[in-house]
Structure formats: C-alpha cells, structure tokens
Amino acid sequence: KGVFTFDPGFMSTASTESAITYIDGGAGMLLHRGYPIDQLAEHSDHLETCYLLLNGELPTDEQKAAFVEDIKAEIAVSDSSAAVLDGFPADSHPMAVMVSLLGTLAAEFHESTNIEDEADRYKAAIRVIAKIPTLSAMTYKHSVGEAYVKPEPGLSYAENFLHMMYGTAGEAPKVNPVLAKAMDVIFLLHADHEQNASTSTVRLAGSTGANPYACIASGISALWGPAHGGANEAVLTMLNEIGDESRIEEFIAKAKDKNDPFRLMGFGHRVYKNFDPRSRVMRKICDEVLADLGVENDPLFKIARRLEKIALEDQYFIDRKLYPNVDFYSGIILKAIGIPTSMFTVIFALGRTPGWIAHWNEMLSNPYKIGRPRQLYTGSVKRDYPA
Ligand code: CMC
C-alpha cells in the first residue's frame, strides 16, 4: 500500500540526528552530553545542566556565574504578560494559561528575534528558561487570587520559583532549603529526554521557521496529555480514587484486565523497559521530602508506597517490564510540597523547557528540512460531486 514506510507511533523512525541526549532504555541509561543523569542530579544543578544541554560542555566557574547572571537579568516578565493572565478565569487549567503566556513572549519578542542569528537564538533560550518559572508561579498566584510576587535577585532559580509561588508580595523570602533542593532536582531530572512527543512537536513547529516562544507553546500543548506530562497529575487523581489501602488490589486487577481501559498511572514507559534512572533519584528525593515535612504516614503516601510494592512484585508488571516512572514519584513529591495537582504538568514544562529550546537551537544550527510526514490514504477513491 503506497511507497512510504508505515510506522504508527514512530516506534522505529529516527526523525533527526542529535548530540544532546542518549537513552538506552534496555539498560536504564540516560546521558546528557555523555554525563549520566544520576551524576548530574548528585553533583550539578538545574542551571548548570541547562548550560550543558545548550552548549555541549559543562561550564567553567566563570561561565557558570555569567550564565546565572544572564538568567537573573531575564527573570522578570512584562506587564503585558500579566494583563493577559488577568483576563483568564481563576479556575482555568494552568496548562491552558501557560500556552497563552508563551504567546505573550512570542508577541513581545517576535520582531527582535532573528532565528538565523546564533546570538539571537541563544538570547531566546536564556529568556525562555529565565521567564518560565515566573510565568508558572504567576499562573498559580492568579488561580488562588493572590498578588504576584516579584523574583528576588539573591535567590537561586528553584528558591525564586518557590518564593514566587508561596511568598507574599512585599515580604522577605522564606524558602525551605530541603524543598528548594528537591525542586531543583525535579527540574534537572525533567530537563531533557531526547525525541519525546513534546520535544518532537517543538522541532516540527521549529522546522517551519516559527517563532521560538510559539514553538515552546506547542511543546507545552503536546506535554499536557496524560500519556506524557499529564501523567503525574493522573497519578494523584488515581491515588485519590483508590482512597484506601484496602482497594489497591482492586485497582491492580483493573489495570491487568484487558477489557478495562484503566492503566496504572505512573507505571511503564515507551523507551525504558527497565527501571527509569530518573525514578531512582526521584524516589530518594521523595523519601527526603516526606521525612522533612513529617508526612510519611499521610494515607495518600502510604497508598502510593504500598501500590509501588505490590506492582513491583506482580507477574503482569514484571513480564511487561512496567516499573514506576518519574511521574509516579514526582507527583507524590509535588503533592507533599503543597503544589496543586493542576500545576504538576506546569512544573514538568518548566523543567523540560531547556531541553525543548536546546533541541530547537540544535536543529536551527545545522542544515534541516521542514518536518513533513506522509500518510497511507484510507479514504474514498475519486468520485464526482452530485450534479
Ligand atoms: N498499566 C497497566 N498495563 C500497562 C501499563 C500500565 N500503566 N502500561 C503498559 N501496560 C501494558 C499494556 O496494556 C500492554 O499489555 P499487553 O502487551 O498485554 O497488551 C503492555 O503493557 C505494553 O504497553 P504499550 O501500550 O504497548 O506500551 P507503550 O510503550 O505504547 O506505552 C506508556 C507506554 C507510558 C504510554 C504506557 O505504559 C502508559 O500508558 N502508562 C501509564 C501512563 C504514564 O504513566 N505515562 C507517563 C509516561 S513517562 C513520562 C514521559 O516521559 O512523558
């Protein structure tokens, strides 16, 4: 049928060459520019990892300090972004709001961004990495009807995010260092994941020569779905639905029933058919955060722990290599920190922004073609319009 290779879900199609991230799903390996994710999580921080993704090498101390200053210089957003946000009903889904707020950046910087120019592309990358925590925190503040909190120059990237989320306008920052460290690692663990659905979307949009902030908006849209970034939100919805440890077996049985579309949220991965290396780090952070906040015995977290244990020992999950993925633990950590579930995918988008923009920049820095898949046509043969 036709002359094209048919590969639904792109199971065996490489859409691009890339030197940014390497995944060996079978071995449970994730490398950014060659560095294992667990080593980065232990020794690096999110902004240094952003620099690495964008530039290909770890920064020297001077380069890192300059990068941090460049980010700080761009962290504030304009009144026009705030005005657009103010127009949204408070109960709007934050991902819908974020798509629009990226549109405000596209509008503001469209004329001044020449995507053919390397320096302009780098500036766009800095800008979007810097502004996305601010826009995310403002989206939250708007949803709870509180005044926006301005970023503080003395705070780190993750501290500033928590300050803008939970601080009070005009008051000095009070940020818990354990939670700030956890947020930074969550951002870092999400920073890139090669050609996933949202990154491929950013590349496809970018391949038309579109505005970079609009490309990031398209990535946010693709990330929203429960099969991708929406999974950590779906994990919490599922844990609430389970409601009691006595009902775990019932949900496991539902997940295994082929006549029931229900799946255990936060389990399984298209690429990792072994433990996701990010999950190991996330699990550790999860323990630290629950202990720091003294909520290990909260019924919801006990359900999560028990569910994890039962699924890991169940033959159905073992046979299909279905392990808890990064969203399983990140959902629990974010819930413990007090972040509302509707904001979970926004946190994922915030963390993934450097990956999206690094892939966009890599594509534009090399010869590329517009992405234009073909199809196998299954419709009607040619016929005449009724006279
Ligand atoms: N619960 C129960 N059964 C499952 C699950 C699950 N979570 N995931 C896969 N399976 C079964 C599936 O029914 C199939 O069984 P069988 O071979 O008997 O028909 C087998 O495992 C293979 O599944 P698949 O659908 O072919 O696998 P996939 O690679 O297409 O899907 C996935 C990967 C992540 C979409 C899927 O595992 C899933 O829906 N998980 C739940 C949602 C989730 O946690 N998503 C987050 C993904 S990671 C975050 C990211 O990188 O964006």
XYZ file of C-alpha atoms and ligand atoms in Angstrom:
439
model
C 0.000 0.000 0.000
C 1.766 3.177 -1.132
C 5.505 3.791 -1.272
C 6.031 5.036 2.278
C 7.278 3.281 5.378
C 4.333 2.953 7.743
C 5.406 3.427 11.366
C 2.476 4.340 13.643
C 3.658 5.977 16.853
C 7.160 6.367 15.321
C 8.202 3.126 17.002
C 11.204 2.683 14.707
C 11.704 6.018 12.982
C 14.582 8.338 13.915
C 13.318 11.805 12.998
C 16.658 13.544 13.447
C 20.305 13.257 14.400
C 21.052 14.815 17.788
C 24.111 15.152 20.037
C 22.248 16.263 23.166
C 20.802 13.245 24.977
C 21.329 9.497 24.776
C 18.888 6.943 26.172
C 19.429 3.198 26.332
C 16.002 2.067 27.529
C 17.024 -1.564 27.933
C 19.962 -0.646 30.161
C 18.029 2.065 32.029
C 20.611 4.668 30.924
C 20.100 8.397 30.343
C 23.054 10.619 29.402
C 23.090 14.364 28.753
C 26.048 15.265 26.523
C 27.552 11.997 27.790
C 27.040 12.626 31.522
C 24.811 10.113 33.398
C 21.654 11.671 34.837
C 22.312 10.330 38.343
C 25.749 12.012 38.402
C 24.246 15.291 37.223
C 21.496 15.025 39.877
C 24.135 14.481 42.548
C 26.857 16.924 41.524
C 25.296 19.502 39.217
C 22.258 21.759 39.480
C 19.483 22.669 37.103
C 21.015 25.823 35.615
C 24.393 24.171 35.092
C 22.578 21.300 33.340
C 20.737 23.859 31.181
C 24.125 25.294 30.186
C 25.387 21.788 29.407
C 22.358 20.963 27.239
C 22.659 24.218 25.310
C 26.437 24.388 24.929
C 27.564 20.771 24.891
C 30.112 21.140 27.722
C 29.965 21.825 31.447
C 30.706 25.493 32.186
C 33.845 26.772 33.921
C 33.151 28.641 37.186
C 33.216 31.968 35.302
C 30.941 30.685 32.542
C 28.504 29.339 35.102
C 28.440 32.609 37.068
C 27.836 34.549 33.832
C 25.053 32.161 32.799
C 23.332 32.515 36.199
C 23.571 36.319 35.889
C 22.164 36.216 32.335
C 19.202 34.171 33.618
C 18.639 36.537 36.549
C 18.642 39.522 34.197
C 15.732 37.987 32.249
C 13.631 36.502 35.039
C 11.042 39.293 35.252
C 8.144 39.405 32.784
C 6.381 42.391 31.289
C 3.066 43.923 32.283
C 1.562 42.649 29.022
C 2.012 39.020 30.161
C 0.357 39.898 33.494
C -2.501 41.661 31.672
C -3.209 38.580 29.537
C -3.089 36.371 32.628
C -5.518 38.673 34.444
C -8.043 38.037 31.656
C -8.288 34.318 32.460
C -10.934 32.949 34.855
C -9.169 31.836 38.080
C -10.235 28.198 37.567
C -8.690 27.893 34.073
C -6.389 24.884 33.710
C -2.838 26.195 34.258
C -1.547 24.397 31.150
C -4.066 26.285 29.001
C -2.893 29.507 30.622
C 0.774 28.646 30.058
C 0.192 28.069 26.338
C -1.188 31.615 26.132
C 1.557 33.145 28.268
C 4.178 31.751 25.896
C 2.168 33.533 23.211
C 2.765 36.811 25.062
C 6.523 36.214 24.864
C 6.198 35.358 21.161
C 4.362 38.647 20.624
C 6.791 40.723 22.695
C 9.998 39.377 21.186
C 8.938 38.411 17.668
C 10.357 41.421 15.846
C 13.620 41.441 17.808
C 14.420 37.736 17.293
C 16.239 36.713 14.129
C 16.243 32.924 14.270
C 19.017 32.782 11.656
C 21.320 34.553 14.107
C 23.157 32.354 16.631
C 23.333 35.089 19.293
C 19.607 35.808 18.954
C 18.803 32.112 19.319
C 20.927 31.906 22.460
C 19.197 35.002 23.824
C 15.809 33.374 23.192
C 16.975 30.260 25.056
C 18.133 32.287 28.077
C 14.945 34.298 28.057
C 12.554 31.373 27.979
C 14.490 29.398 30.645
C 14.541 32.526 32.844
C 10.918 33.538 32.434
C 9.146 30.198 32.618
C 9.339 29.887 36.461
C 7.988 33.425 36.768
C 5.094 32.743 34.397
C 4.384 29.413 36.130
C 4.303 30.967 39.616
C 2.147 33.857 38.379
C -0.282 31.339 36.888
C -0.566 29.718 40.320
C -0.978 33.043 42.144
C -3.724 34.035 39.713
C -5.532 30.727 40.315
C -5.624 31.343 44.075
C -6.416 35.051 43.768
C -3.166 36.282 45.337
C -0.915 39.149 44.239
C 2.074 38.227 42.042
C 5.375 38.021 43.903
C 8.417 39.537 42.226
C 11.609 37.465 41.827
C 14.432 38.173 44.319
C 17.893 38.621 42.760
C 19.624 36.954 45.746
C 17.773 33.659 45.381
C 18.664 30.630 43.289
C 16.474 29.506 40.373
C 14.492 26.951 42.431
C 14.342 29.210 45.508
C 12.955 32.009 43.400
C 10.305 29.708 41.980
C 9.140 28.655 45.471
C 9.317 32.275 46.676
C 7.161 33.459 43.742
C 4.746 30.548 44.372
C 4.382 30.739 48.147
C 5.806 34.096 49.182
C 3.721 37.184 49.905
C 4.151 40.308 47.779
C 6.339 42.811 49.629
C 7.561 40.336 52.269
C 11.065 38.880 52.640
C 11.540 35.361 51.171
C 11.192 32.336 53.483
C 12.153 29.260 51.479
C 12.694 25.780 52.981
C 16.148 24.646 51.679
C 15.137 20.952 51.520
C 12.179 21.798 49.293
C 14.273 24.168 47.141
C 16.850 21.403 46.614
C 14.040 18.944 45.762
C 12.530 21.393 43.246
C 15.933 21.951 41.636
C 16.459 18.187 41.233
C 12.914 17.784 39.853
C 13.673 20.464 37.234
C 17.038 18.854 36.426
C 15.560 15.354 36.078
C 12.995 16.681 33.600
C 15.441 18.872 31.659
C 15.609 16.724 28.521
C 14.555 13.343 27.221
C 15.507 13.288 23.521
C 12.728 12.961 20.925
C 9.666 12.536 23.170
C 6.281 13.768 21.913
C 6.643 17.362 23.144
C 10.257 17.789 22.003
C 9.385 16.329 18.606
C 6.491 18.798 18.478
C 8.838 21.701 19.232
C 11.203 20.515 16.496
C 8.370 20.059 13.996
C 6.975 23.535 14.731
C 10.507 24.970 14.647
C 11.247 23.334 11.311
C 8.835 25.766 9.668
C 10.913 28.714 10.896
C 8.302 29.601 13.542
C 8.916 31.933 16.467
C 10.790 30.053 19.279
C 8.371 31.019 22.054
C 5.469 29.804 19.888
C 7.387 26.540 19.398
C 7.656 26.184 23.187
C 3.877 26.822 23.408
C 3.374 23.890 21.024
C 5.609 21.748 23.255
C 3.508 22.713 26.282
C 0.360 21.669 24.386
C 1.835 18.280 23.496
C 3.052 17.767 27.064
C -0.405 18.337 28.543
C -1.857 14.898 27.717
C -1.995 12.130 30.359
C 0.155 9.767 28.270
C 3.032 12.294 28.507
C 3.442 15.122 31.044
C -0.083 14.871 32.415
C 0.830 11.527 33.997
C 1.997 12.974 37.337
C -1.358 14.729 37.700
C -3.097 11.463 36.716
C -1.075 9.619 39.412
C -2.558 11.815 42.139
C -6.061 11.537 40.701
C -5.631 7.756 40.734
C -4.282 7.661 44.315
C -7.249 9.757 45.461
C -9.608 7.462 43.588
C -8.058 4.390 45.244
C -8.650 6.240 48.512
C -7.763 3.392 50.864
C -5.059 0.728 51.027
C -7.773 -1.952 51.060
C -8.724 -1.038 47.471
C -5.249 -1.342 45.906
C -5.727 -4.959 44.761
C -8.979 -3.970 43.035
C -7.154 -1.292 41.002
C -4.272 -3.638 40.187
C -6.842 -6.143 38.863
C -8.475 -3.397 36.771
C -5.078 -2.444 35.300
C -4.446 -6.070 34.307
C -7.932 -6.604 32.824
C -7.655 -6.326 29.030
C -11.364 -5.449 28.794
C -10.824 -2.436 31.047
C -9.030 0.599 29.571
C -7.701 1.582 33.031
C -3.916 1.662 33.398
C -1.866 2.242 36.497
C -0.787 5.842 36.110
C 2.921 6.423 36.690
C 3.879 2.927 35.535
C 5.521 1.940 32.273
C 7.470 3.860 29.674
C 7.750 3.770 25.895
C 11.544 3.746 25.990
C 12.596 2.395 29.417
C 11.882 -1.281 29.553
C 13.966 -1.331 32.714
C 13.918 0.967 35.750
C 13.973 4.617 34.636
C 17.262 6.017 36.076
C 15.453 9.255 36.935
C 12.978 7.300 39.065
C 15.751 6.079 41.389
C 16.833 9.663 42.120
C 13.231 10.842 42.371
C 12.412 8.047 44.820
C 15.266 9.184 47.094
C 14.144 12.829 46.939
C 10.609 11.655 47.662
C 11.789 9.967 50.897
C 13.726 13.095 51.926
C 10.818 15.464 51.282
C 8.226 13.279 53.042
C 10.572 12.933 56.045
C 11.386 16.660 56.148
C 7.708 17.546 56.085
C 6.825 14.725 58.517
C 4.091 13.367 56.239
C 5.344 9.796 55.624
C 2.235 8.436 57.334
C -0.227 10.505 55.354
C -2.768 7.943 53.995
C -2.234 9.004 50.369
C 1.529 8.457 50.552
C 1.033 5.117 52.285
C -1.232 4.032 49.407
C 1.483 5.092 46.944
C 4.185 3.090 48.738
C 2.009 0.001 49.008
C 0.894 0.238 45.373
C 4.530 0.505 44.272
C 5.481 -2.578 46.299
C 2.556 -4.717 45.072
C 3.035 -3.761 41.407
C 6.797 -4.411 41.529
C 6.116 -7.948 42.761
C 3.208 -8.714 40.401
C 3.964 -11.049 37.471
C 1.879 -8.975 34.992
C 4.049 -5.896 35.625
C 7.281 -7.916 35.794
C 6.556 -9.650 32.449
C 5.827 -6.357 30.701
C 8.709 -4.529 32.403
C 6.369 -1.931 33.847
C 8.246 -0.008 36.542
C 7.235 3.170 38.372
C 8.249 6.047 36.111
C 9.487 9.514 37.027
C 5.925 10.847 37.185
C 4.941 8.409 39.887
C 7.374 9.906 42.408
C 7.306 13.489 41.169
C 3.521 13.527 41.654
C 3.951 12.469 45.278
C 6.741 14.992 45.971
C 4.808 17.866 44.427
C 1.709 16.920 46.394
C 3.766 16.838 49.618
C 5.224 20.285 48.852
C 1.654 21.553 48.518
C 1.605 22.191 44.777
C -1.940 21.680 43.437
C -2.292 18.749 41.033
C -3.408 21.006 38.192
C 0.055 22.669 38.388
C 2.021 19.401 38.154
C 2.340 19.394 34.385
C 3.380 23.054 34.503
C 6.311 22.003 36.705
C 7.207 19.363 34.108
C 7.023 22.025 31.363
C 9.224 24.343 33.418
C 11.806 21.604 33.848
C 11.642 20.489 30.198
C 11.993 23.992 28.723
C 15.828 23.840 28.420
C 15.535 20.536 26.546
C 12.940 21.925 24.145
C 14.917 25.057 23.403
C 18.237 23.171 23.153
C 16.706 20.857 20.520
C 15.208 23.811 18.667
C 18.591 25.544 18.701
C 20.438 22.391 17.631
C 18.086 21.962 14.684
C 18.470 25.561 13.546
C 22.247 25.442 13.972
C 22.522 22.628 11.411
C 21.116 22.026 7.943
C 17.488 20.888 8.350
C 14.329 20.328 6.364
C 10.758 21.172 7.210
C 9.218 18.175 9.010
C 6.559 16.810 6.695
C 5.457 13.202 7.315
C 3.487 11.362 4.648
C 0.446 9.152 5.153
C -1.236 5.997 3.906
C -4.523 7.234 2.476
C -7.536 5.099 3.504
C -10.408 7.313 2.237
C -12.737 7.180 -0.738
C -11.476 6.820 -4.317
C -12.055 9.835 -6.592
C -15.774 10.445 -7.171
C -17.875 13.167 -8.765
C -19.816 15.790 -6.850
C -23.565 15.015 -7.335
C -24.848 17.183 -10.221
N -0.849 -0.274 33.493
C -1.232 -1.479 33.052
N -0.791 -2.059 31.926
C 0.091 -1.363 31.192
C 0.540 -0.094 31.585
C 0.054 0.454 32.783
N 0.449 1.644 33.209
N 1.417 0.370 30.666
C 1.511 -0.562 29.720
N 0.713 -1.624 30.035
C 0.590 -2.877 29.306
C -0.225 -2.733 28.047
O -1.596 -2.991 28.298
C 0.405 -3.770 27.159
O -0.052 -5.038 27.589
P -0.262 -6.240 26.502
O 1.087 -6.471 25.898
O -0.753 -7.391 27.319
O -1.286 -5.734 25.523
C 1.889 -3.697 27.521
O 1.915 -3.232 28.874
C 2.703 -2.743 26.642
O 2.057 -1.481 26.638
P 2.103 -0.460 25.429
O 0.862 0.372 25.484
O 2.403 -1.195 24.175
O 3.354 0.391 25.810
P 3.728 1.799 25.206
O 5.208 1.851 25.126
O 2.972 2.084 23.955
O 3.153 2.805 26.311
C 3.006 4.280 28.158
C 3.949 3.471 27.232
C 3.872 5.151 29.073
C 2.104 5.211 27.320
C 2.161 3.287 28.998
O 2.992 2.462 29.774
C 1.135 4.007 29.896
O 0.030 4.311 29.417
N 1.491 4.280 31.184
C 0.600 4.993 32.070
C 0.710 6.481 31.819
C 2.026 7.064 32.283
O 2.475 6.818 33.411
N 2.646 7.868 31.401
C 3.907 8.530 31.698
C 4.959 8.116 30.758
S 6.568 8.608 31.275
C 6.582 10.294 31.189
C 7.125 10.861 29.931
O 8.258 10.548 29.549
O 6.409 11.701 29.370
